[in-house]
Steps between C-alpha positions, in 0.01 A plus 500: 500500500568866424750416210254241349200735544262254677444353842532123609155351589670297791811487708653188627786531754709229673797528722809338367494227736138381448489141408226397248377143551206546252432721207355852577108512459405670181438880557176482344376287769576739776246775592644833433340657810741303721884491560563134486792350736586148602320372813818438711761680711284787574709599811249738655370640166490381151772294312736729312680240290276504192197690408296544170255786450339734270702799383265722681638365840856546396523871650407362850664172488847631359486849671604385852831674481334841412243457781776437742727781401220761473360436856181358352568150689532688827125618456410132377661352803336762743151412350550119510617514868195718574243272366567190700764232574800570293726273318765735566586334818737298277576732192591296188508580126187285469315714773609807293348380185180383670438843666584683186251294303228497743533887560446549139214247466685271268363134558735216522 
């Protein structure tokens, strides 16, 4: 984006092992307020195999490693556990992503 001098409007990511059975929905049909993920294999959080979202959500969705290394996730985890029954009884990557997005008020 820096070298081109413009930002993408949307980001679509898929794991390399994600299998497509139907074409991807047109991005213009997806509401930019939300992160869109498949409704399957949530494993105690939200599906992390595919996501489509507005560029404005990229820092939150793709910033997991930075949040983990900076100690920010420790704070998120403490807050999540303090506010009620925690999904962290079974920590999964999907649970990490769910708490990350919820704590930053990014709807899925």
